[in-house]
Amino acid sequence: MDNSYDNFKYLTGRLLLGADHLALEPLFQSKSDEELAQIFRNHETDPIGITDPNEVSLRRHMDSWLNEASLIYLSWLSGYSSDPEGKDQGNRIFAILGHPSLRPYYESYYKQALPCLFCLHLEENKIETQDSPGAFEAFANLYERFRNDRELACFLEFLDGYCYGKPPAIITIDSVIRAFENPDRIVEAAFRPASQLTPLDSGIIGLLHFATFCTSLHEFLEKCKGLPLLQSAFWFFYAYWFREYKKDVKNLSIQAIQNAAMNTKDSGSQALASESQDRLNIIMSALTGNDYASELIKQFPATDIGIASFDLTEKATVKSDLASRFAAYNKPRTN
Amino acid sequence: MPIFDFDSAPNHRLVTQLADGRSKMISCRKPAKHCILFVHGFNGDAIDTWAGFDTIALNDPDLAETDLIFFGYDGVRSNALAASSFLFDLLDSAMTDGKALHPIRSSAPNYESCVLAAHSLGALVTRWALIRANQQKLDWLDKIRYILFAPAHSGGIIVDSVTELLGSNPISAFIGSAAKVKIPLLHALRTGSPILKSLEDHTISAEAAGCTTIKARRVLIAEHEEIVSNLPFPGDPFPTAIRGATHTSVSKLNDFPHLITYVKELL
């Protein structure tokens, strides 16, 4: 039985009736292009950053909305759901995704390939599909498992350069990794009551959750070996975590194990530390490397995409094709 | 043994988060006659605790008219009574007005039966919810079929076994072995603790008053159990052991495909 249209209606309904869309659609209908570009600006070029709670909330809604939209694109790519292009639901998605004030947000400032491809798709610039609806369902389960993990989100913020407190008591990603020198401290953080949780505790727990996520994602991607295009597209859903944050998460997570093993004396513990480190190295090398990226990049349409009609920093419109924008993903991470 | 199935679910839709932000639901395409409500344990995950019930079980034609709901709660930082209150709200709504299932189910599903499946600490969470439903004399209690996987209601969780509880990843594997610290939080669940004693007293008096739902229809235990006590709870049937299972694998259909028969026999 072909359930692709039923799946399409369910998935697009989930997006269009969801809290994120209900918060964003009126915004795109009522605000000027300049106002929207201001909300979805690059935080690094703003000397104050993003501090207005309303802006923070809208940007969180947008990040979550982009994830759901990317899922719809993956569902089409895997043959799980029918094509949204030309349908009313597709038009409503395009009204936000294709808005010139938003596009720089995912094309340039916080670079994500799947929203770019989905936008091109809705402009009738499509790539080949690779049918495996079951693989998509398994991916969606993985996404659901980790989507609302607060500690994982805290760890990702640390990775992106966030810090808590003031010098000399400042807590950064380096504090999180250093904490692993004392394994008892890690266990205490993992089981501390909610009222006593510190940002450092959250970062520590977040790293453990991140390691569990990476282990699950790597296992899943390896099962998708026979589906190279989908394997690559699924990896791209999370590529930002592995390629775009300031800190190299592979080096940091391996350093965490090395720190924990620092004071182990007996040969049994040292062997276990070495085994854990080797396993983590395999997982993180695969996820932060370039092997998973190449297959989807090969499929990128050659069409130029414009950046930043309302880019507050560059002013001028710059054009480049999608493949060159993600060219660095075809090489190992350099920092 | 199948550990991953690339066939698409013919009768069910995609897993979707419920309004409480932690629970997930896989709804069937047809109007649902039954539901299975899964409740994870300490440090468990709403879906991963039941790995396989979210994938390979969906190809079973006997579940074509069954919704699967995966209750989520903070097993580490919450407590059994608070979690049971959240579970009660979800269960009560699912069995009556269906509002907790919106917008996945736009009208009350009117389930004929609900299998309540609990793992580890989830046994305490579920039993407290059933005791409350019994005290409030709620009609839907008669539709509940109760099954337990490695329940922690007779003592546990053993505090030295942190490796298995920290999560399945290479860092936790090493930290769990290197750490020497005890976890005081779990002492509340030691054998004979006040919370377990109170649960036992409430269960015995509910059963004496004629409530049979509160009695598990089946209790599955792991052959290689290192986390909880396998002692039977008063009134529950003699447990069925799963050969080769550990505390965390005993609820996973991916590892033990025959678990599906124990769930289906209750529908």
Coordinates of C-alpha atoms in Angstrom, one line a residue:
Chain A
M1 CA 0.0 0.0 0.0
D2 CA 1.3 3.5 -0.9
N3 CA 1.1 5.7 2.2
S4 CA 3.2 8.5 0.8
Y5 CA 0.4 11.0 0.4
D6 CA -1.0 10.2 3.9
N7 CA 2.5 10.6 5.3
F8 CA 2.9 13.9 3.4
K9 CA -0.4 15.2 4.9
Y10 CA 0.6 14.1 8.4
L11 CA 4.1 15.6 8.3
T12 CA 3.1 18.9 6.8
G13 CA 0.2 19.1 9.1
R14 CA 2.5 18.6 12.0
L15 CA 4.6 21.5 10.8
L16 CA 1.8 23.9 9.8
L17 CA -0.2 23.3 13.0
G18 CA 2.8 23.2 15.3
A19 CA 3.7 25.9 17.8
D20 CA 6.7 27.0 15.7
H21 CA 4.8 27.7 12.6
L22 CA 1.9 29.4 14.5
A23 CA 4.5 31.8 16.0
L24 CA 6.3 32.5 12.8
E25 CA 3.6 32.7 10.1
P26 CA 2.0 35.9 11.4
L27 CA 5.5 37.4 11.7
F28 CA 6.2 36.8 8.1
Q29 CA 2.8 38.2 7.1
S30 CA 3.1 41.4 9.2
K31 CA 6.7 42.5 9.4
S32 CA 8.7 44.3 6.8
D33 CA 11.6 42.7 5.0
E34 CA 14.0 44.9 7.0
E35 CA 12.4 44.0 10.3
L36 CA 12.6 40.3 9.5
A37 CA 16.2 40.6 8.4
Q38 CA 17.0 42.3 11.7
I39 CA 15.4 39.4 13.8
F40 CA 17.2 36.8 11.7
R41 CA 20.6 38.5 11.7
N42 CA 24.0 37.1 12.3
H43 CA 24.6 37.3 16.0
E44 CA 28.4 37.6 15.5
T45 CA 28.1 40.9 13.7
D46 CA 25.9 42.5 16.3
P47 CA 28.0 44.0 19.1
I48 CA 25.3 43.4 21.6
G49 CA 24.4 40.0 20.4
I50 CA 20.9 38.5 20.7
T51 CA 19.6 39.5 24.2
D52 CA 16.0 40.6 23.6
P53 CA 13.9 37.6 25.0
N54 CA 11.4 38.0 22.2
E55 CA 14.1 37.7 19.6
V56 CA 15.7 34.8 21.4
S57 CA 12.3 33.1 21.4
L58 CA 11.6 33.7 17.7
R59 CA 15.0 32.5 16.7
R60 CA 14.4 29.3 18.7
H61 CA 11.1 28.8 17.0
M62 CA 12.9 29.3 13.6
D63 CA 15.6 26.8 14.4
S64 CA 13.0 24.2 15.4
W65 CA 10.9 25.1 12.3
L66 CA 13.9 24.6 10.0
N67 CA 14.5 21.2 11.6
E68 CA 10.9 20.1 10.9
A69 CA 11.1 21.5 7.4
S70 CA 14.3 19.6 6.8
L71 CA 12.6 16.5 8.0
I72 CA 9.9 17.0 5.4
Y73 CA 12.5 17.4 2.7
L74 CA 14.2 14.1 3.9
S75 CA 10.9 12.4 3.9
W76 CA 10.5 13.2 0.2
L77 CA 14.1 12.3 -0.6
S78 CA 13.6 8.9 1.0
G79 CA 10.3 8.2 -0.7
Y80 CA 8.5 8.3 2.7
S81 CA 6.1 11.1 1.6
S82 CA 5.0 12.6 -1.6
D83 CA 6.4 15.8 -3.2
P84 CA 5.4 19.0 -1.5
E85 CA 6.2 21.1 -4.5
G86 CA 3.2 22.6 -6.2
K87 CA 0.9 21.8 -3.2
D88 CA -0.8 24.3 -0.9
Q89 CA 1.3 23.0 2.0
G90 CA 4.5 23.5 0.0
N91 CA 3.5 27.0 -0.9
R92 CA 2.9 27.9 2.8
I93 CA 6.3 26.5 3.7
F94 CA 8.0 28.4 0.8
A95 CA 6.4 31.6 2.0
I96 CA 8.8 31.4 5.0
L97 CA 11.6 29.3 3.8
G98 CA 12.0 31.2 0.5
H99 CA 11.7 34.7 2.1
P100 CA 14.7 36.8 1.1
S101 CA 15.1 38.1 4.7
L102 CA 15.4 34.6 6.1
R103 CA 17.5 32.9 3.5
P104 CA 20.9 34.3 4.7
Y105 CA 20.1 32.8 8.1
Y106 CA 20.4 29.2 6.9
E107 CA 22.4 29.8 3.7
S108 CA 25.2 31.8 5.3
Y109 CA 25.1 32.8 8.9
Y110 CA 24.2 29.3 10.3
K111 CA 24.9 27.3 7.2
Q112 CA 22.6 24.3 6.7
A113 CA 22.4 22.4 3.5
L114 CA 19.0 20.8 3.8
P115 CA 16.9 24.0 4.1
C116 CA 18.9 25.3 1.1
L117 CA 18.1 22.2 -0.9
F118 CA 14.4 22.3 0.2
C119 CA 14.1 25.9 -0.9
L120 CA 15.6 25.1 -4.3
H121 CA 13.3 22.1 -4.5
L122 CA 10.2 24.3 -4.0
E123 CA 11.6 26.5 -6.8
E124 CA 11.5 23.3 -9.0
N125 CA 15.2 22.6 -8.8
K126 CA 15.2 19.0 -7.6
I127 CA 17.7 16.3 -7.1
E128 CA 17.3 12.5 -7.5
T129 CA 15.7 10.5 -4.7
Q130 CA 16.7 7.3 -3.0
D131 CA 13.7 5.3 -1.8
S132 CA 13.9 3.8 1.7
P133 CA 11.0 5.0 3.8
G134 CA 12.0 2.7 6.7
A135 CA 15.4 4.3 7.0
F136 CA 13.6 7.7 7.2
E137 CA 11.3 6.4 10.0
A138 CA 14.4 5.2 11.9
F139 CA 16.0 8.5 11.5
A140 CA 12.9 10.3 12.7
N141 CA 12.9 8.1 15.8
L142 CA 16.5 9.2 16.5
Y143 CA 15.6 12.8 16.0
E144 CA 12.7 12.5 18.4
R145 CA 14.9 10.9 21.1
F146 CA 17.3 13.9 21.3
R147 CA 15.3 16.9 20.1
N148 CA 14.3 18.3 23.5
D149 CA 17.4 17.3 25.6
R150 CA 18.2 20.4 27.7
E151 CA 21.6 19.2 28.8
L152 CA 22.6 18.3 25.3
A153 CA 21.6 21.8 24.2
C154 CA 23.7 23.3 27.0
F155 CA 26.7 21.3 25.9
L156 CA 26.2 22.5 22.3
E157 CA 26.1 26.1 23.5
F158 CA 29.4 25.5 25.3
L159 CA 30.8 24.1 22.0
D160 CA 29.7 27.3 20.3
G161 CA 31.7 29.5 22.7
Y162 CA 29.1 30.3 25.4
C163 CA 30.4 30.7 28.9
Y164 CA 28.9 31.2 32.4
G165 CA 30.0 33.4 35.3
K166 CA 32.9 35.9 35.4
P167 CA 36.6 35.5 35.6
P168 CA 38.3 33.8 37.5
A169 CA 35.2 31.6 38.1
I170 CA 34.2 31.5 34.4
I171 CA 32.8 28.2 33.2
T172 CA 33.6 27.3 29.6
I173 CA 33.9 24.2 27.5
D174 CA 37.4 23.7 28.8
S175 CA 36.0 23.6 32.4
V176 CA 33.6 20.8 31.3
I177 CA 36.4 18.8 29.8
R178 CA 38.7 19.4 32.8
A179 CA 36.0 18.1 35.1
F180 CA 36.5 14.6 33.6
E181 CA 39.8 14.4 35.5
N182 CA 37.7 13.4 38.5
P183 CA 35.3 10.5 37.4
D184 CA 33.4 10.8 40.7
R185 CA 32.6 14.4 39.8
I186 CA 31.0 13.2 36.6
V187 CA 28.8 10.6 38.4
E188 CA 27.8 13.2 41.0
A189 CA 26.8 15.6 38.2
A190 CA 24.8 13.0 36.4
F191 CA 22.7 12.2 39.5
R192 CA 22.5 15.6 41.2
P193 CA 19.1 16.8 42.2
A194 CA 17.6 19.4 39.8
S195 CA 17.7 22.2 42.3
Q196 CA 21.5 21.8 42.7
L197 CA 22.4 21.6 39.0
T198 CA 25.1 24.1 38.0
P199 CA 25.9 25.1 34.4
L200 CA 29.1 22.9 34.8
D201 CA 26.9 19.9 35.8
S202 CA 24.7 20.5 32.8
G203 CA 27.7 20.7 30.5
I204 CA 29.1 17.4 31.9
I205 CA 25.7 15.6 31.5
G206 CA 25.4 17.2 28.1
L207 CA 28.7 15.7 27.0
L208 CA 27.5 12.3 28.1
H209 CA 24.3 12.7 26.2
F210 CA 26.1 14.0 23.2
A211 CA 28.4 10.9 23.3
T212 CA 25.2 8.7 23.4
F213 CA 23.7 10.6 20.6
C214 CA 26.9 10.3 18.5
T215 CA 27.1 6.6 19.2
S216 CA 23.5 6.1 18.1
L217 CA 23.9 8.3 15.0
H218 CA 27.1 6.6 13.9
E219 CA 25.5 3.2 14.3
F220 CA 22.5 4.3 12.3
L221 CA 24.5 5.9 9.5
E222 CA 26.6 2.7 9.2
K223 CA 23.4 0.8 8.7
C224 CA 22.6 3.1 5.9
K225 CA 25.8 2.2 4.0
G226 CA 23.8 0.7 1.1
L227 CA 21.9 4.0 0.8
P228 CA 24.8 6.5 0.2
L229 CA 22.7 9.5 -0.8
L230 CA 20.3 9.1 2.2
Q231 CA 23.3 8.4 4.5
S232 CA 24.8 11.6 3.4
A233 CA 21.5 13.6 3.7
F234 CA 20.9 12.2 7.2
W235 CA 24.4 13.3 8.3
F236 CA 23.8 16.7 6.8
F237 CA 20.8 17.2 9.2
Y238 CA 23.3 17.3 12.0
A239 CA 26.4 18.5 10.1
Y240 CA 26.2 21.9 11.8
W241 CA 27.1 20.2 15.2
F242 CA 30.1 18.5 13.7
R243 CA 31.5 21.1 11.3
E244 CA 30.3 24.6 12.2
Y245 CA 30.9 25.0 16.0
K246 CA 34.0 26.8 17.0
K247 CA 35.4 23.9 19.0
D248 CA 36.3 20.6 17.4
V249 CA 34.1 18.1 19.3
K250 CA 36.2 15.1 18.3
N251 CA 39.3 16.4 20.0
L252 CA 37.3 17.5 23.0
S253 CA 35.5 14.3 23.6
I254 CA 38.7 12.2 23.3
Q255 CA 40.4 14.6 25.7
A256 CA 37.5 14.0 28.2
I257 CA 38.4 10.3 28.3
Q258 CA 42.1 11.0 28.5
N259 CA 41.4 13.2 31.5
A260 CA 39.3 10.6 33.2
A261 CA 42.1 8.0 32.6
M262 CA 44.8 10.3 34.0
N263 CA 44.8 8.8 37.5
T264 CA 44.1 5.2 36.6
K265 CA 47.0 2.9 37.7
D266 CA 45.9 -0.7 37.2
S267 CA 46.2 -2.3 33.8
G268 CA 42.6 -3.3 33.6
S269 CA 41.4 0.3 33.9
Q270 CA 44.0 1.5 31.5
A271 CA 43.0 -1.1 28.9
L272 CA 39.3 -0.1 29.3
A273 CA 40.3 3.6 28.9
S274 CA 42.2 2.7 25.8
E275 CA 39.4 0.6 24.3
S276 CA 36.8 3.4 25.0
Q277 CA 39.1 6.0 23.4
D278 CA 39.6 3.9 20.3
R279 CA 35.9 3.4 20.0
L280 CA 35.1 7.1 20.4
N281 CA 37.9 7.9 17.9
I282 CA 36.2 5.8 15.3
I283 CA 32.8 7.3 15.9
M284 CA 33.9 11.0 16.1
S285 CA 36.3 10.7 13.1
A286 CA 33.5 9.4 11.0
L287 CA 31.0 12.1 12.2
T288 CA 33.4 15.1 12.0
G289 CA 35.2 13.9 8.8
N290 CA 34.2 14.3 5.2
D291 CA 33.2 10.8 4.2
Y292 CA 29.5 11.3 4.8
A293 CA 29.3 14.7 3.1
S294 CA 30.5 13.9 -0.4
E295 CA 27.5 12.0 -1.7
L296 CA 24.9 14.7 -1.2
I297 CA 27.3 17.5 -2.3
K298 CA 27.7 15.6 -5.6
Q299 CA 24.0 16.0 -6.1
F300 CA 23.8 19.8 -5.3
P301 CA 22.1 21.7 -8.1
A302 CA 24.6 23.9 -10.0
T303 CA 22.2 26.9 -9.7
D304 CA 23.5 29.9 -7.9
I305 CA 21.8 30.9 -4.7
G306 CA 21.8 34.5 -3.7
I307 CA 23.0 35.5 -0.2
A308 CA 21.7 38.3 1.8
S309 CA 19.5 40.7 -0.1
F310 CA 19.1 42.2 3.4
D311 CA 22.4 41.3 4.8
L312 CA 23.0 44.1 7.3
T313 CA 26.8 43.6 7.2
E314 CA 27.5 43.0 3.5
K315 CA 24.7 45.1 1.9
A316 CA 25.6 43.8 -1.5
T317 CA 24.1 40.5 -2.9
V318 CA 26.7 37.8 -3.3
K319 CA 26.1 34.8 -5.4
S320 CA 27.7 31.4 -5.3
D321 CA 26.6 27.8 -6.0
L322 CA 25.6 25.5 -3.1
A323 CA 28.5 23.1 -3.7
S324 CA 31.1 25.7 -3.3
R325 CA 29.5 26.9 -0.2
F326 CA 29.8 23.5 1.4
A327 CA 33.2 22.7 -0.3
A328 CA 35.0 22.6 3.0
Y329 CA 32.8 19.6 4.0
N330 CA 34.6 17.6 1.4
K331 CA 37.8 17.9 3.4
P332 CA 38.6 16.9 7.0
R333 CA 37.9 19.6 9.6
T334 CA 40.9 21.8 9.9
N335 CA 40.6 23.5 13.4
Chain B
M1 CA 18.1 -11.6 15.0
P2 CA 16.7 -8.4 13.4
I3 CA 18.2 -5.3 14.9
F4 CA 17.0 -2.8 12.3
D5 CA 14.3 -3.0 9.8
F6 CA 14.3 -0.8 6.7
D7 CA 10.7 -1.7 5.8
S8 CA 8.4 1.2 6.3
A9 CA 5.6 0.9 8.9
P10 CA 2.5 0.0 6.9
N11 CA -0.1 0.8 9.5
H12 CA 1.4 3.6 11.6
R13 CA 2.4 7.2 11.3
L14 CA 5.7 8.8 12.3
V15 CA 6.7 9.1 15.9
T16 CA 5.5 12.5 17.2
Q17 CA 6.1 14.4 20.5
L18 CA 3.1 14.9 22.7
A19 CA 2.2 18.3 24.3
D20 CA 4.0 17.4 27.6
G21 CA 7.3 17.8 25.7
R22 CA 8.7 14.4 26.9
S23 CA 6.2 11.7 25.8
K24 CA 6.0 10.4 22.2
M25 CA 3.3 8.7 20.2
I26 CA 3.1 6.5 17.2
S27 CA -0.5 6.5 16.0
C28 CA -2.1 3.9 13.8
R29 CA -3.6 5.1 10.5
K30 CA -6.9 3.4 11.2
P31 CA -9.1 4.4 14.1
A32 CA -7.4 2.8 17.1
K33 CA -9.0 0.0 19.2
H34 CA -6.1 -0.4 21.6
C35 CA -3.1 1.4 22.9
I36 CA 0.1 0.3 24.5
L37 CA 1.5 2.8 27.0
F38 CA 5.2 2.3 27.7
V39 CA 6.9 3.7 30.9
H40 CA 10.7 3.7 31.1
G41 CA 12.8 3.4 34.2
F42 CA 15.5 5.3 36.1
N43 CA 17.8 7.2 33.6
G44 CA 15.8 5.6 30.8
D45 CA 14.7 7.1 27.6
A46 CA 11.0 7.2 26.5
I47 CA 11.7 5.4 23.2
D48 CA 15.2 3.8 23.5
T49 CA 14.2 1.7 26.6
W50 CA 11.7 0.0 24.2
A51 CA 13.9 -0.2 21.1
G52 CA 12.2 -2.3 18.5
F53 CA 8.7 -1.5 19.6
D54 CA 9.1 1.7 17.6
T55 CA 10.3 -0.1 14.5
I56 CA 10.0 -3.8 13.9
A57 CA 6.7 -4.1 16.0
L58 CA 5.1 -1.8 13.6
N59 CA 5.2 -4.4 10.8
D60 CA 3.1 -6.8 13.0
P61 CA -0.4 -6.9 11.5
D62 CA -1.9 -7.6 14.9
L63 CA -0.9 -4.1 16.0
A64 CA -2.5 -2.4 13.0
E65 CA -5.2 -0.9 15.2
T66 CA -3.0 -0.1 18.1
D67 CA -1.6 3.2 19.1
L68 CA 1.8 3.2 20.8
I69 CA 2.5 5.9 23.5
F70 CA 5.9 6.3 25.1
F71 CA 5.6 8.2 28.4
G72 CA 8.6 10.3 29.2
Y73 CA 9.7 11.7 32.5
D74 CA 12.9 12.7 34.3
G75 CA 13.7 9.4 36.1
V76 CA 16.9 10.7 37.7
R77 CA 15.8 14.1 39.1
S78 CA 12.1 13.6 39.5
N79 CA 10.6 11.1 42.0
A80 CA 8.2 8.2 41.5
L81 CA 5.2 10.0 42.9
A82 CA 5.7 13.1 40.8
A83 CA 6.2 11.0 37.7
S84 CA 3.1 8.9 38.5
S85 CA 1.1 12.1 38.7
F86 CA 2.2 13.1 35.2
L87 CA 1.5 9.5 34.0
F88 CA -1.9 9.5 35.6
D89 CA -2.8 12.7 33.7
L90 CA -1.7 11.2 30.4
L91 CA -3.5 7.9 31.0
D92 CA -6.7 9.5 32.3
S93 CA -6.9 11.8 29.3
A94 CA -6.0 9.0 26.8
M95 CA -8.7 6.8 28.2
T96 CA -11.4 9.6 28.3
D97 CA -11.3 12.9 26.4
G98 CA -8.1 12.3 24.5
K99 CA -7.0 15.9 24.9
A100 CA -3.4 14.9 25.9
L101 CA -3.1 13.2 22.4
H102 CA -4.0 16.3 20.4
P103 CA -3.3 17.1 17.7
I104 CA -2.2 13.6 16.8
R105 CA -5.7 12.3 17.6
S106 CA -8.2 15.0 17.0
S107 CA -11.0 13.2 18.9
A108 CA -11.2 10.9 21.9
P109 CA -9.8 7.5 20.8
N110 CA -12.2 5.5 23.0
Y111 CA -9.7 2.6 23.4
E112 CA -11.2 -0.8 24.2
S113 CA -8.1 -1.8 26.1
C114 CA -4.7 -0.3 27.1
V115 CA -1.6 -2.4 27.8
L116 CA 0.4 -0.6 30.4
A117 CA 4.1 -1.8 30.1
A118 CA 6.6 -0.6 32.7
H119 CA 10.4 -1.1 33.0
S120 CA 12.4 -0.9 36.3
L121 CA 11.5 2.3 38.2
G122 CA 8.5 2.6 35.8
A123 CA 6.9 -0.2 37.9
L124 CA 6.6 2.2 40.9
V125 CA 5.4 5.0 38.7
T126 CA 2.7 3.0 37.0
R127 CA 1.5 1.2 40.2
W128 CA 1.1 4.5 42.0
A129 CA -1.0 5.8 39.0
L130 CA -3.2 2.7 39.1
I131 CA -3.7 3.0 42.9
R132 CA -4.9 6.6 42.4
A133 CA -7.2 5.5 39.6
N134 CA -8.6 2.8 41.9
Q135 CA -9.1 5.3 44.7
Q136 CA -10.9 7.7 42.4
K137 CA -13.0 4.7 41.1
L138 CA -12.3 5.5 37.5
D139 CA -14.2 3.4 34.9
W140 CA -11.2 3.0 32.6
L141 CA -9.2 1.0 35.1
D142 CA -11.0 -2.2 33.9
K143 CA -9.5 -1.7 30.5
I144 CA -5.9 -1.7 31.7
R145 CA -3.7 -4.8 31.2
Y146 CA -0.5 -4.5 33.3
I147 CA 2.9 -6.0 32.3
L148 CA 6.2 -5.4 34.0
F149 CA 9.8 -5.7 32.8
A150 CA 12.5 -6.0 35.5
P151 CA 10.5 -4.1 38.0
A152 CA 12.2 -2.1 40.8
H153 CA 9.3 -2.5 43.2
S154 CA 10.9 -5.1 45.4
G155 CA 14.1 -3.2 46.1
G156 CA 16.9 -1.6 44.1
I157 CA 18.2 0.1 42.3
I158 CA 21.6 -1.3 43.3
V159 CA 23.8 1.8 43.7
D160 CA 27.1 0.3 42.6
S161 CA 25.9 -0.4 39.1
V162 CA 26.5 3.0 37.6
T163 CA 28.1 1.9 34.3
E164 CA 24.8 0.5 32.9
L165 CA 22.9 3.6 34.1
L166 CA 25.1 6.3 32.7
G167 CA 24.1 5.8 29.1
S168 CA 25.4 3.7 26.3
N169 CA 28.5 5.4 24.9
P170 CA 32.3 4.9 25.2
I171 CA 32.8 7.8 27.7
S172 CA 30.2 6.4 30.1
A173 CA 31.6 2.9 29.8
F174 CA 34.9 4.1 31.2
I175 CA 33.6 6.6 33.7
G176 CA 31.2 4.0 35.2
S177 CA 34.2 1.7 35.9
A178 CA 36.5 4.5 37.1
A179 CA 34.1 6.2 39.5
K180 CA 34.0 5.1 43.1
V181 CA 31.3 7.3 44.3
K182 CA 27.9 6.0 45.6
I183 CA 24.6 7.5 44.5
P184 CA 22.6 8.5 47.6
L185 CA 19.5 9.3 45.5
L186 CA 18.8 5.6 45.0
H187 CA 18.8 4.7 48.7
A188 CA 15.2 5.8 48.7
L189 CA 14.5 2.6 46.7
R190 CA 16.4 0.2 48.9
T191 CA 14.6 -2.9 49.9
G192 CA 12.1 -2.1 52.6
S193 CA 12.2 1.6 52.1
P194 CA 9.1 3.7 53.2
I195 CA 8.1 4.4 49.6
L196 CA 8.2 0.7 48.7
K197 CA 6.5 -0.3 51.9
S198 CA 3.7 2.2 51.3
L199 CA 3.3 1.0 47.8
E200 CA 3.0 -2.6 49.0
D201 CA 0.4 -1.7 51.6
H202 CA -1.7 0.3 49.2
T203 CA -1.5 -2.5 46.6
I204 CA -2.5 -5.2 49.1
S205 CA -5.5 -3.2 50.4
A206 CA -6.6 -2.4 46.8
E207 CA -6.5 -6.1 45.9
A208 CA -8.3 -7.0 49.0
A209 CA -11.1 -4.6 48.0
G210 CA -11.4 -6.4 44.7
C211 CA -9.2 -4.4 42.3
T212 CA -7.5 -6.9 40.0
T213 CA -6.1 -4.5 37.5
I214 CA -3.4 -3.5 39.9
K215 CA -2.0 -7.0 39.7
A216 CA 0.5 -7.5 36.9
R217 CA -0.7 -10.0 34.3
R218 CA 2.9 -10.9 33.6
V219 CA 6.3 -10.0 35.1
L220 CA 9.4 -10.4 32.9
I221 CA 12.8 -10.6 34.6
A222 CA 16.3 -10.6 33.2
E223 CA 18.5 -13.7 33.6
H224 CA 21.5 -11.5 34.3
E225 CA 19.9 -9.0 36.6
E226 CA 22.4 -6.8 38.5
I227 CA 20.4 -3.7 39.2
V228 CA 17.1 -4.6 41.0
S229 CA 15.9 -7.4 43.2
N230 CA 13.9 -10.1 41.4
L231 CA 11.7 -10.9 44.4
P232 CA 8.1 -11.1 43.4
F233 CA 5.8 -8.3 44.6
P234 CA 2.8 -9.4 46.7
G235 CA -0.1 -10.6 44.4
D236 CA 1.9 -10.6 41.2
P237 CA 2.4 -13.8 39.2
F238 CA 5.6 -15.8 39.4
P239 CA 8.0 -14.0 37.0
T240 CA 9.0 -15.2 33.5
A241 CA 12.8 -15.0 33.0
I242 CA 14.2 -13.9 29.7
R243 CA 17.2 -15.9 28.8
G244 CA 20.4 -13.9 28.2
A245 CA 18.8 -10.6 29.1
T246 CA 20.3 -7.9 31.3
H247 CA 18.4 -5.2 33.3
T248 CA 18.5 -2.8 30.4
S249 CA 18.1 -5.2 27.5
V250 CA 15.1 -7.1 28.9
S251 CA 12.6 -4.5 27.5
K252 CA 14.2 -4.3 24.0
L253 CA 12.3 -6.0 21.2
N254 CA 15.4 -5.5 19.0
D255 CA 17.3 -8.0 21.3
F256 CA 14.4 -10.3 22.2
P257 CA 11.8 -10.5 19.4
H258 CA 9.6 -12.9 21.3
L259 CA 8.7 -10.1 23.8
I260 CA 6.0 -9.0 21.3
T261 CA 4.0 -12.1 22.2
Y262 CA 3.8 -11.2 25.8
V263 CA 2.5 -7.8 24.9
K264 CA 0.1 -9.0 22.3
E265 CA -1.5 -11.6 24.5
L266 CA -2.9 -8.8 26.6
L267 CA -4.5 -6.8 23.8

